[in-house]
Tab-separated table of C-alpha atoms in Angstrom:
chain	number	residue	atom	x	y	z
A	41	MET	CA	-0.025	0.021	-0.009
A	42	LEU	CA	1.288	3.436	-0.852
A	43	ASP	CA	2.325	5.429	2.213
A	44	LYS	CA	-0.169	8.174	1.542
A	45	LEU	CA	-3.016	5.629	1.298
A	46	ARG	CA	-2.096	4.426	4.723
A	47	HIS	CA	-3.518	7.548	6.331
A	48	VAL	CA	-7.022	6.801	4.875
A	49	VAL	CA	-6.916	3.300	6.188
A	50	GLU	CA	-5.753	4.546	9.665
A	51	ARG	CA	-8.774	6.937	9.678
A	52	PHE	CA	-11.363	4.428	8.509
A	53	PRO	CA	-9.861	0.991	9.521
A	54	ASP	CA	-13.171	-0.863	9.221
A	55	LEU	CA	-13.333	0.152	5.611
A	56	GLU	CA	-9.856	-1.054	4.691
A	57	GLY	CA	-10.848	-3.750	2.266
A	58	MET	CA	-13.208	-1.439	0.397
A	59	ILE	CA	-10.543	1.368	0.391
A	60	LYS	CA	-7.954	-0.970	-1.119
A	61	GLN	CA	-10.259	-2.308	-3.678
A	62	GLN	CA	-11.573	1.163	-4.708
A	63	CYS	CA	-7.962	2.431	-4.926
A	64	ALA	CA	-7.089	-0.506	-7.317
A	65	ASP	CA	-10.163	0.109	-9.449
A	66	ASN	CA	-10.589	3.861	-9.542
A	67	ARG	CA	-7.836	6.439	-10.295
A	68	PHE	CA	-9.908	9.408	-9.059
A	69	PHE	CA	-10.492	7.591	-5.699
A	70	ARG	CA	-6.776	6.811	-5.366
A	71	SER	CA	-5.913	10.492	-6.132
A	72	LEU	CA	-8.350	11.509	-3.363
A	73	CYS	CA	-6.637	9.137	-0.916
A	74	GLU	CA	-3.249	10.502	-1.987
A	75	ASP	CA	-4.426	14.079	-1.514
A	76	TYR	CA	-5.739	13.052	1.923
A	77	GLY	CA	-2.434	11.573	2.900
A	78	GLU	CA	-0.458	14.664	1.728
A	79	ALA	CA	-2.845	16.932	3.643
A	80	ILE	CA	-2.358	14.795	6.847
A	81	GLU	CA	1.436	15.075	6.465
A	82	VAL	CA	1.356	18.786	5.821
A	83	LEU	CA	-0.915	19.280	8.847
A	84	ARG	CA	1.525	17.306	11.098
A	85	GLY	CA	4.361	19.577	9.892
A	86	TRP	CA	2.380	22.776	10.542
A	87	GLU	CA	1.210	21.593	13.988
A	88	ALA	CA	4.889	21.184	14.892
A	89	SER	CA	5.542	24.757	13.820
A	90	SER	CA	5.480	27.441	16.391
A	91	SER	CA	4.747	30.359	14.018
A	92	GLY	CA	1.515	32.350	14.158
A	93	ARG	CA	1.020	31.825	10.438
A	94	GLY	CA	1.020	28.068	11.142
A	95	LEU	CA	-2.141	28.354	13.115
A	96	LYS	CA	-4.152	29.726	10.158
A	97	ARG	CA	-2.690	27.112	7.916
A	98	THR	CA	-3.535	24.261	10.342
A	99	ASP	CA	-7.186	25.508	10.446
A	100	ALA	CA	-7.345	25.568	6.671
A	101	CYS	CA	-5.687	22.184	6.339
A	102	ARG	CA	-8.042	20.631	8.822
A	103	ALA	CA	-10.979	21.963	6.808
A	104	LEU	CA	-9.465	20.491	3.681
A	105	ILE	CA	-9.026	17.139	5.472
A	106	ALA	CA	-12.589	17.167	6.618
A	107	ASP	CA	-13.767	17.828	3.051
A	108	LEU	CA	-11.565	15.065	1.623
A	109	GLU	CA	-12.911	12.610	4.262
A	110	GLN	CA	-16.421	13.430	3.195
A	111	GLU	CA	-15.622	12.960	-0.471
A	112	ILE	CA	-13.794	9.659	0.197
A	113	LEU	CA	-16.797	8.365	2.127
A	114	LEU	CA	-19.259	9.537	-0.571
A	115	GLU	CA	-17.183	7.741	-3.241
A	116	LEU	CA	-17.166	4.521	-1.121
A	117	GLN	CA	-20.945	4.897	-0.612
A	118	ASN	CA	-21.497	5.438	-4.326
A	119	ARG	CA	-19.489	2.210	-5.074
A	120	ASN	CA	-21.521	0.324	-2.419
A	121	ASP	CA	-24.725	1.528	-3.945
A	122	GLY	CA	-23.564	0.596	-7.392
A	123	VAL	CA	-23.527	4.160	-8.772
């Protein structure tokens, strides 16, 4: 499993099988998961930063992560529903 995909599986461990299958079958979904992983890594870096600008960035990054989580779950739901 790609390192960046690991973050999605860590976030949604009970969906691991579905995540892996969707990543294998769907480039768009795999890209979402990679974006999510990159956002998690960036957030961790900014959280470690002590600069004031880092606080604004962490808030924006957390919002992006929440949006990506919703989109990932929607894609998995669509797959499950056969859409």
